[in-house]
Amino acid sequence: VQLQASGGGLVQPGGSLRLSCKASGTLNVMGWYRQAPGKEREWVATIRSSGHVGFTNYQNSVKGRFTISKDSTKNTVYLDMNSLKTEDTAVYYCNGGTMGKLPGDSWGQGTLVTVSS
């Protein structure tokens, strides 16, 4: 399954941004990772499908600010990022799999999010 990520850009601190990731097929778990300059890639959020219910998990630093959601009809996952901080600056990668946990086998290309005034 191929993943196509989009939506990155430049935003001021406190602003919002939405990332999208479209999958070419069905995955039962999808999520986002990010890699800041000079740092290792880290997990950000997961959404796992069970029937019509989506279970979500978040890294502590983004809880309450980021929301992951999924439109199953479009095989697309979204990451709504609010109250962005400079430390959220990173390349964000979409990831997905069929084994119910991340990281899965499918990676999208990165999309750069820059939070700066």
Short mmCIF file of N, CA, C and O in Angstrom, two decimals:
data_model
loop_
_atom_site.label_atom_id
_atom_site.label_comp_id
_atom_site.label_asym_id
_atom_site.label_seq_id
_atom_site.Cartn_x
_atom_site.Cartn_y
_atom_site.Cartn_z
N VAL A 1 0.86 -1.19 0.00
CA VAL A 1 0.00 0.00 0.00
C VAL A 1 0.89 1.24 0.00
O VAL A 1 1.82 1.34 0.79
N GLN A 2 0.56 2.17 -0.88
CA GLN A 2 1.33 3.41 -0.95
C GLN A 2 0.61 4.51 -0.20
O GLN A 2 -0.63 4.56 -0.19
N LEU A 3 1.39 5.37 0.45
CA LEU A 3 0.84 6.48 1.22
C LEU A 3 1.31 7.79 0.63
O LEU A 3 2.49 7.94 0.30
N GLN A 4 0.38 8.74 0.52
CA GLN A 4 0.70 10.06 -0.03
C GLN A 4 0.32 11.11 1.00
O GLN A 4 -0.86 11.33 1.27
N ALA A 5 1.35 11.75 1.56
CA ALA A 5 1.12 12.76 2.60
C ALA A 5 1.14 14.16 1.99
O ALA A 5 1.84 14.42 1.01
N SER A 6 0.38 15.05 2.62
CA SER A 6 0.35 16.44 2.17
C SER A 6 -0.09 17.33 3.31
O SER A 6 -0.58 16.85 4.34
N GLY A 7 0.09 18.64 3.12
CA GLY A 7 -0.45 19.59 4.09
C GLY A 7 0.55 20.35 4.92
O GLY A 7 0.18 21.21 5.70
N GLY A 8 1.82 20.06 4.77
CA GLY A 8 2.81 20.78 5.56
C GLY A 8 2.95 22.22 5.13
O GLY A 8 2.39 22.64 4.11
N GLY A 9 3.69 22.99 5.91
CA GLY A 9 3.91 24.37 5.56
C GLY A 9 4.48 25.16 6.71
O GLY A 9 4.88 24.58 7.73
N LEU A 10 4.47 26.47 6.55
CA LEU A 10 4.99 27.38 7.57
C LEU A 10 3.81 27.98 8.33
O LEU A 10 2.85 28.47 7.71
N VAL A 11 3.90 27.95 9.65
CA VAL A 11 2.82 28.50 10.47
C VAL A 11 3.45 29.18 11.70
O VAL A 11 4.52 28.77 12.16
N GLN A 12 2.78 30.18 12.20
CA GLN A 12 3.27 30.89 13.37
C GLN A 12 2.95 30.11 14.64
O GLN A 12 1.98 29.33 14.67
N PRO A 13 3.72 30.31 15.69
CA PRO A 13 3.39 29.67 16.97
C PRO A 13 1.96 30.00 17.39
O PRO A 13 1.51 31.14 17.25
N GLY A 14 1.27 28.98 17.88
CA GLY A 14 -0.13 29.15 18.24
C GLY A 14 -1.09 28.87 17.10
O GLY A 14 -2.30 28.80 17.32
N GLY A 15 -0.56 28.70 15.91
CA GLY A 15 -1.40 28.46 14.75
C GLY A 15 -1.80 27.01 14.58
O GLY A 15 -1.49 26.15 15.42
N SER A 16 -2.48 26.76 13.48
CA SER A 16 -3.00 25.41 13.20
C SER A 16 -2.64 24.97 11.79
O SER A 16 -2.41 25.80 10.91
N LEU A 17 -2.62 23.66 11.63
CA LEU A 17 -2.30 23.07 10.33
C LEU A 17 -2.95 21.70 10.27
O LEU A 17 -3.08 21.02 11.31
N ARG A 18 -3.35 21.28 9.09
CA ARG A 18 -3.90 19.93 8.91
C ARG A 18 -3.05 19.16 7.92
O ARG A 18 -2.83 19.61 6.79
N LEU A 19 -2.61 17.99 8.34
CA LEU A 19 -1.91 17.07 7.46
C LEU A 19 -2.88 15.99 6.99
O LEU A 19 -3.76 15.58 7.73
N SER A 20 -2.68 15.54 5.76
CA SER A 20 -3.49 14.46 5.20
C SER A 20 -2.59 13.35 4.70
O SER A 20 -1.47 13.61 4.25
N CYS A 21 -3.10 12.15 4.76
CA CYS A 21 -2.36 11.00 4.24
C CYS A 21 -3.34 10.06 3.57
O CYS A 21 -4.21 9.49 4.25
N LYS A 22 -3.22 9.93 2.27
CA LYS A 22 -4.13 9.06 1.52
C LYS A 22 -3.44 7.74 1.20
O LYS A 22 -2.32 7.72 0.68
N ALA A 23 -4.13 6.66 1.51
CA ALA A 23 -3.61 5.32 1.25
C ALA A 23 -4.21 4.76 -0.02
O ALA A 23 -5.39 5.00 -0.32
N SER A 24 -3.41 3.99 -0.76
CA SER A 24 -3.90 3.40 -2.00
C SER A 24 -4.71 2.14 -1.73
O SER A 24 -5.33 1.60 -2.66
N GLY A 25 -4.71 1.66 -0.49
CA GLY A 25 -5.48 0.49 -0.12
C GLY A 25 -5.91 0.58 1.33
O GLY A 25 -5.72 1.61 1.98
N THR A 26 -6.49 -0.48 1.84
CA THR A 26 -7.00 -0.48 3.21
C THR A 26 -5.94 -0.93 4.20
O THR A 26 -5.28 -1.95 4.01
N LEU A 27 -5.79 -0.15 5.26
CA LEU A 27 -4.89 -0.47 6.36
C LEU A 27 -5.68 -0.42 7.65
O LEU A 27 -6.54 0.45 7.81
N ASN A 28 -5.39 -1.31 8.59
CA ASN A 28 -6.18 -1.29 9.82
C ASN A 28 -5.54 -0.45 10.92
O ASN A 28 -6.13 -0.27 11.99
N VAL A 29 -4.37 0.06 10.67
CA VAL A 29 -3.74 0.99 11.61
C VAL A 29 -2.93 2.01 10.81
O VAL A 29 -2.22 1.64 9.87
N MET A 30 -3.08 3.27 11.19
CA MET A 30 -2.34 4.34 10.54
C MET A 30 -1.92 5.34 11.58
O MET A 30 -2.51 5.41 12.68
N GLY A 31 -0.93 6.13 11.24
CA GLY A 31 -0.48 7.12 12.21
C GLY A 31 0.56 8.04 11.62
O GLY A 31 0.81 8.04 10.41
N TRP A 32 1.13 8.83 12.51
CA TRP A 32 2.11 9.82 12.11
C TRP A 32 3.36 9.72 12.99
O TRP A 32 3.25 9.48 14.21
N TYR A 33 4.48 9.91 12.36
CA TYR A 33 5.76 10.06 13.03
C TYR A 33 6.33 11.41 12.62
O TYR A 33 5.87 12.02 11.65
N ARG A 34 7.33 11.88 13.34
CA ARG A 34 8.00 13.12 12.95
C ARG A 34 9.48 13.03 13.29
O ARG A 34 9.87 12.31 14.18
N GLN A 35 10.24 13.81 12.53
CA GLN A 35 11.68 13.86 12.76
C GLN A 35 12.12 15.31 12.71
O GLN A 35 12.06 15.94 11.65
N ALA A 36 12.55 15.80 13.86
CA ALA A 36 13.04 17.17 13.96
C ALA A 36 14.51 17.20 13.56
O ALA A 36 15.20 16.17 13.62
N PRO A 37 15.01 18.35 13.16
CA PRO A 37 16.42 18.46 12.77
C PRO A 37 17.35 17.98 13.87
O PRO A 37 17.24 18.40 15.03
N GLY A 38 18.25 17.08 13.51
CA GLY A 38 19.22 16.58 14.46
C GLY A 38 18.70 15.57 15.46
O GLY A 38 19.42 15.17 16.37
N LYS A 39 17.45 15.14 15.29
CA LYS A 39 16.85 14.19 16.23
C LYS A 39 16.38 12.94 15.50
O LYS A 39 16.24 12.92 14.29
N GLU A 40 16.11 11.91 16.29
CA GLU A 40 15.60 10.68 15.71
C GLU A 40 14.10 10.80 15.44
O GLU A 40 13.40 11.62 16.05
N ARG A 41 13.64 9.97 14.54
CA ARG A 41 12.21 9.95 14.24
C ARG A 41 11.45 9.46 15.46
O ARG A 41 11.86 8.51 16.13
N GLU A 42 10.32 10.12 15.75
CA GLU A 42 9.51 9.74 16.91
C GLU A 42 8.05 9.59 16.52
O GLU A 42 7.55 10.27 15.62
N TRP A 43 7.38 8.70 17.23
CA TRP A 43 5.98 8.47 17.00
C TRP A 43 5.16 9.65 17.54
O TRP A 43 5.49 10.22 18.59
N VAL A 44 4.07 10.01 16.84
CA VAL A 44 3.23 11.13 17.24
C VAL A 44 1.82 10.67 17.61
O VAL A 44 1.32 11.01 18.69
N ALA A 45 1.18 9.93 16.72
CA ALA A 45 -0.21 9.54 16.97
C ALA A 45 -0.58 8.32 16.14
O ALA A 45 0.01 8.08 15.08
N THR A 46 -1.56 7.58 16.63
CA THR A 46 -2.04 6.36 15.97
C THR A 46 -3.56 6.35 15.97
O THR A 46 -4.20 6.79 16.93
N ILE A 47 -4.11 5.84 14.88
CA ILE A 47 -5.53 5.53 14.86
C ILE A 47 -5.68 4.11 14.35
O ILE A 47 -5.16 3.75 13.30
N ARG A 48 -6.40 3.31 15.14
CA ARG A 48 -6.54 1.89 14.84
C ARG A 48 -8.02 1.57 14.66
O ARG A 48 -8.84 1.96 15.49
N SER A 49 -8.33 0.92 13.55
CA SER A 49 -9.74 0.64 13.23
C SER A 49 -10.16 -0.71 13.76
O SER A 49 -9.44 -1.70 13.62
N SER A 50 -11.33 -0.73 14.36
CA SER A 50 -11.95 -1.98 14.77
C SER A 50 -13.43 -1.87 14.41
O SER A 50 -14.20 -1.22 15.11
N GLY A 51 -13.80 -2.47 13.29
CA GLY A 51 -15.14 -2.27 12.78
C GLY A 51 -15.30 -0.81 12.38
O GLY A 51 -14.48 -0.27 11.64
N HIS A 52 -16.32 -0.18 12.91
CA HIS A 52 -16.57 1.22 12.59
C HIS A 52 -16.01 2.16 13.65
O HIS A 52 -16.26 3.36 13.61
N VAL A 53 -15.25 1.60 14.59
CA VAL A 53 -14.72 2.41 15.69
C VAL A 53 -13.24 2.64 15.46
O VAL A 53 -12.51 1.72 15.08
N GLY A 54 -12.79 3.86 15.71
CA GLY A 54 -11.37 4.18 15.61
C GLY A 54 -10.79 4.47 16.98
O GLY A 54 -11.29 5.33 17.69
N PHE A 55 -9.76 3.75 17.36
CA PHE A 55 -9.10 3.96 18.64
C PHE A 55 -7.85 4.80 18.40
O PHE A 55 -7.07 4.50 17.51
N THR A 56 -7.66 5.82 19.22
CA THR A 56 -6.56 6.74 19.02
C THR A 56 -5.61 6.76 20.22
O THR A 56 -6.01 6.50 21.36
N ASN A 57 -4.36 7.06 19.91
CA ASN A 57 -3.34 7.24 20.94
C ASN A 57 -2.42 8.38 20.51
O ASN A 57 -2.20 8.57 19.31
N TYR A 58 -1.89 9.10 21.51
CA TYR A 58 -1.05 10.26 21.23
C TYR A 58 0.19 10.27 22.10
O TYR A 58 0.16 9.85 23.27
N GLN A 59 1.24 10.82 21.54
CA GLN A 59 2.42 11.13 22.34
C GLN A 59 2.00 12.20 23.35
O GLN A 59 1.19 13.07 23.05
N ASN A 60 2.56 12.12 24.55
CA ASN A 60 2.14 13.04 25.61
C ASN A 60 2.31 14.51 25.22
O ASN A 60 1.48 15.35 25.59
N SER A 61 3.34 14.83 24.47
CA SER A 61 3.62 16.23 24.17
C SER A 61 2.59 16.85 23.22
O SER A 61 2.53 18.08 23.10
N VAL A 62 1.78 16.03 22.56
CA VAL A 62 0.80 16.57 21.61
C VAL A 62 -0.63 16.36 22.07
O VAL A 62 -1.57 16.85 21.43
N LYS A 63 -0.82 15.64 23.18
CA LYS A 63 -2.18 15.41 23.69
C LYS A 63 -2.89 16.72 23.97
O LYS A 63 -2.32 17.63 24.56
N GLY A 64 -4.13 16.81 23.52
CA GLY A 64 -4.91 18.02 23.72
C GLY A 64 -4.69 19.07 22.66
O GLY A 64 -5.43 20.05 22.58
N ARG A 65 -3.65 18.88 21.84
CA ARG A 65 -3.37 19.85 20.77
C ARG A 65 -3.55 19.24 19.39
O ARG A 65 -3.99 19.91 18.45
N PHE A 66 -3.22 17.98 19.25
CA PHE A 66 -3.32 17.28 17.97
C PHE A 66 -4.48 16.30 18.00
O PHE A 66 -4.76 15.68 19.04
N THR A 67 -5.15 16.15 16.86
CA THR A 67 -6.23 15.17 16.74
C THR A 67 -6.03 14.37 15.46
O THR A 67 -5.90 14.94 14.38
N ILE A 68 -6.02 13.05 15.61
CA ILE A 68 -5.92 12.18 14.45
C ILE A 68 -7.31 11.62 14.15
O ILE A 68 -8.06 11.28 15.06
N SER A 69 -7.64 11.59 12.86
CA SER A 69 -8.94 11.07 12.46
C SER A 69 -8.80 10.37 11.12
O SER A 69 -7.77 10.49 10.45
N LYS A 70 -9.86 9.65 10.76
CA LYS A 70 -9.78 8.86 9.53
C LYS A 70 -11.10 8.91 8.79
O LYS A 70 -12.18 8.83 9.41
N ASP A 71 -11.02 9.07 7.48
CA ASP A 71 -12.18 8.95 6.61
C ASP A 71 -12.00 7.65 5.85
O ASP A 71 -11.24 7.59 4.88
N SER A 72 -12.68 6.60 6.31
CA SER A 72 -12.50 5.28 5.71
C SER A 72 -12.98 5.23 4.27
O SER A 72 -12.47 4.44 3.48
N THR A 73 -13.95 6.06 3.93
CA THR A 73 -14.46 6.06 2.55
C THR A 73 -13.41 6.57 1.57
O THR A 73 -13.47 6.27 0.38
N LYS A 74 -12.47 7.34 2.08
CA LYS A 74 -11.42 7.90 1.24
C LYS A 74 -10.05 7.29 1.53
O LYS A 74 -9.05 7.69 0.94
N ASN A 75 -10.00 6.33 2.47
CA ASN A 75 -8.71 5.75 2.90
C ASN A 75 -7.72 6.85 3.25
O ASN A 75 -6.53 6.79 2.88
N THR A 76 -8.19 7.85 3.95
CA THR A 76 -7.37 9.01 4.27
C THR A 76 -7.36 9.26 5.77
O THR A 76 -8.41 9.20 6.42
N VAL A 77 -6.18 9.54 6.29
CA VAL A 77 -6.01 9.89 7.69
C VAL A 77 -5.59 11.35 7.78
O VAL A 77 -4.82 11.83 6.92
N TYR A 78 -6.09 12.03 8.78
CA TYR A 78 -5.78 13.43 8.99
C TYR A 78 -5.11 13.64 10.34
O TYR A 78 -5.36 12.90 11.29
N LEU A 79 -4.27 14.65 10.39
CA LEU A 79 -3.70 15.07 11.67
C LEU A 79 -3.95 16.57 11.79
O LEU A 79 -3.34 17.36 11.08
N ASP A 80 -4.90 16.93 12.65
CA ASP A 80 -5.18 18.32 12.92
C ASP A 80 -4.31 18.79 14.06
O ASP A 80 -4.37 18.24 15.16
N MET A 81 -3.49 19.78 13.77
CA MET A 81 -2.52 20.26 14.75
C MET A 81 -2.90 21.69 15.14
O MET A 81 -2.95 22.58 14.28
N ASN A 82 -3.17 21.88 16.41
CA ASN A 82 -3.54 23.20 16.93
C ASN A 82 -2.52 23.63 17.99
O ASN A 82 -1.76 22.82 18.51
N SER A 83 -2.56 24.91 18.31
CA SER A 83 -1.65 25.47 19.32
C SER A 83 -0.22 25.03 19.05
O SER A 83 0.50 24.58 19.97
N LEU A 84 0.19 25.16 17.82
CA LEU A 84 1.52 24.68 17.43
C LEU A 84 2.62 25.46 18.13
O LEU A 84 2.51 26.67 18.38
N LYS A 85 3.68 24.71 18.45
CA LYS A 85 4.83 25.27 19.12
C LYS A 85 6.06 25.14 18.22
O LYS A 85 6.08 24.29 17.32
N THR A 86 7.08 25.92 18.50
CA THR A 86 8.29 25.84 17.68
C THR A 86 8.89 24.44 17.74
O THR A 86 9.46 23.98 16.75
N GLU A 87 8.71 23.77 18.86
CA GLU A 87 9.26 22.42 18.99
C GLU A 87 8.49 21.37 18.19
O GLU A 87 8.90 20.21 18.14
N ASP A 88 7.39 21.76 17.58
CA ASP A 88 6.67 20.85 16.68
C ASP A 88 7.26 20.86 15.28
O ASP A 88 6.84 20.07 14.42
N THR A 89 8.21 21.75 15.05
CA THR A 89 8.87 21.81 13.75
C THR A 89 9.56 20.49 13.44
O THR A 89 10.38 20.01 14.24
N ALA A 90 9.21 19.89 12.31
CA ALA A 90 9.76 18.59 11.95
C ALA A 90 9.24 18.19 10.58
O ALA A 90 8.31 18.81 10.05
N VAL A 91 9.86 17.16 10.04
CA VAL A 91 9.28 16.49 8.88
C VAL A 91 8.34 15.41 9.42
O VAL A 91 8.74 14.59 10.24
N TYR A 92 7.11 15.45 8.99
CA TYR A 92 6.08 14.52 9.46
C TYR A 92 5.89 13.42 8.42
O TYR A 92 5.74 13.69 7.22
N TYR A 93 5.87 12.17 8.91
CA TYR A 93 5.74 11.01 8.04
C TYR A 93 4.47 10.24 8.41
O TYR A 93 4.21 9.95 9.58
N CYS A 94 3.74 9.88 7.39
CA CYS A 94 2.58 9.02 7.56
C CYS A 94 3.05 7.56 7.53
O CYS A 94 3.96 7.21 6.77
N ASN A 95 2.41 6.73 8.35
CA ASN A 95 2.78 5.32 8.41
C ASN A 95 1.52 4.49 8.57
O ASN A 95 0.53 4.94 9.17
N GLY A 96 1.55 3.28 8.05
CA GLY A 96 0.38 2.42 8.19
C GLY A 96 0.73 0.96 8.02
O GLY A 96 1.79 0.62 7.50
N GLY A 97 -0.17 0.11 8.50
CA GLY A 97 0.07 -1.32 8.41
C GLY A 97 -1.21 -2.11 8.52
O GLY A 97 -2.30 -1.56 8.68
N THR A 98 -1.06 -3.42 8.47
CA THR A 98 -2.20 -4.33 8.53
C THR A 98 -2.16 -5.26 9.72
O THR A 98 -2.99 -6.15 9.86
N MET A 99 -1.18 -5.06 10.60
CA MET A 99 -1.01 -5.95 11.74
C MET A 99 -1.51 -5.33 13.05
O MET A 99 -1.25 -5.84 14.12
N GLY A 100 -2.19 -4.19 12.94
CA GLY A 100 -2.80 -3.60 14.12
C GLY A 100 -1.90 -2.75 14.99
O GLY A 100 -2.33 -2.26 16.03
N LYS A 101 -0.63 -2.59 14.60
CA LYS A 101 0.26 -1.77 15.40
C LYS A 101 1.27 -1.07 14.50
O LYS A 101 1.51 -1.49 13.37
N LEU A 102 1.83 0.01 15.01
CA LEU A 102 2.84 0.76 14.28
C LEU A 102 4.22 0.48 14.88
O LEU A 102 4.33 0.15 16.06
N PRO A 103 5.30 0.67 14.13
CA PRO A 103 5.25 1.08 12.72
C PRO A 103 4.84 -0.06 11.81
O PRO A 103 5.19 -1.20 12.03
N GLY A 104 4.05 0.30 10.81
CA GLY A 104 3.66 -0.66 9.80
C GLY A 104 4.64 -0.63 8.65
O GLY A 104 5.65 0.09 8.68
N ASP A 105 4.33 -1.37 7.63
CA ASP A 105 5.24 -1.52 6.50
C ASP A 105 5.18 -0.36 5.51
O ASP A 105 6.09 -0.20 4.68
N SER A 106 4.11 0.40 5.55
CA SER A 106 3.93 1.45 4.55
C SER A 106 4.30 2.81 5.13
O SER A 106 3.79 3.21 6.17
N TRP A 107 5.16 3.52 4.39
CA TRP A 107 5.57 4.87 4.77
C TRP A 107 5.25 5.83 3.63
O TRP A 107 5.47 5.52 2.46
N GLY A 108 4.77 6.99 4.00
CA GLY A 108 4.61 8.05 3.03
C GLY A 108 5.86 8.90 2.98
O GLY A 108 6.76 8.78 3.81
N GLN A 109 5.92 9.77 1.96
CA GLN A 109 7.03 10.71 1.92
C GLN A 109 6.81 11.75 3.02
O GLN A 109 5.71 11.95 3.48
N GLY A 110 7.81 12.37 3.48
CA GLY A 110 7.67 13.34 4.55
C GLY A 110 7.08 14.64 4.06
O GLY A 110 7.20 15.00 2.89
N THR A 111 6.43 15.34 4.99
CA THR A 111 5.94 16.68 4.70
C THR A 111 6.43 17.59 5.81
O THR A 111 6.29 17.29 6.99
N LEU A 112 7.04 18.71 5.42
CA LEU A 112 7.70 19.58 6.38
C LEU A 112 6.72 20.53 7.03
O LEU A 112 5.96 21.23 6.35
N VAL A 113 6.77 20.56 8.36
CA VAL A 113 6.01 21.53 9.14
C VAL A 113 7.01 22.43 9.86
O VAL A 113 7.85 21.94 10.62
N THR A 114 6.91 23.71 9.61
CA THR A 114 7.80 24.68 10.25
C THR A 114 6.96 25.65 11.06
O THR A 114 6.06 26.31 10.53
N VAL A 115 7.24 25.69 12.36
CA VAL A 115 6.53 26.61 13.25
C VAL A 115 7.51 27.70 13.65
O VAL A 115 8.47 27.46 14.38
N SER A 116 7.26 28.88 13.15
CA SER A 116 8.20 29.97 13.38
C SER A 116 7.51 31.31 13.21
O SER A 116 6.58 31.45 12.40
N SER A 117 7.98 32.28 13.97
CA SER A 117 7.43 33.63 13.83
C SER A 117 8.28 34.43 12.86
O SER A 117 7.98 35.60 12.59
#
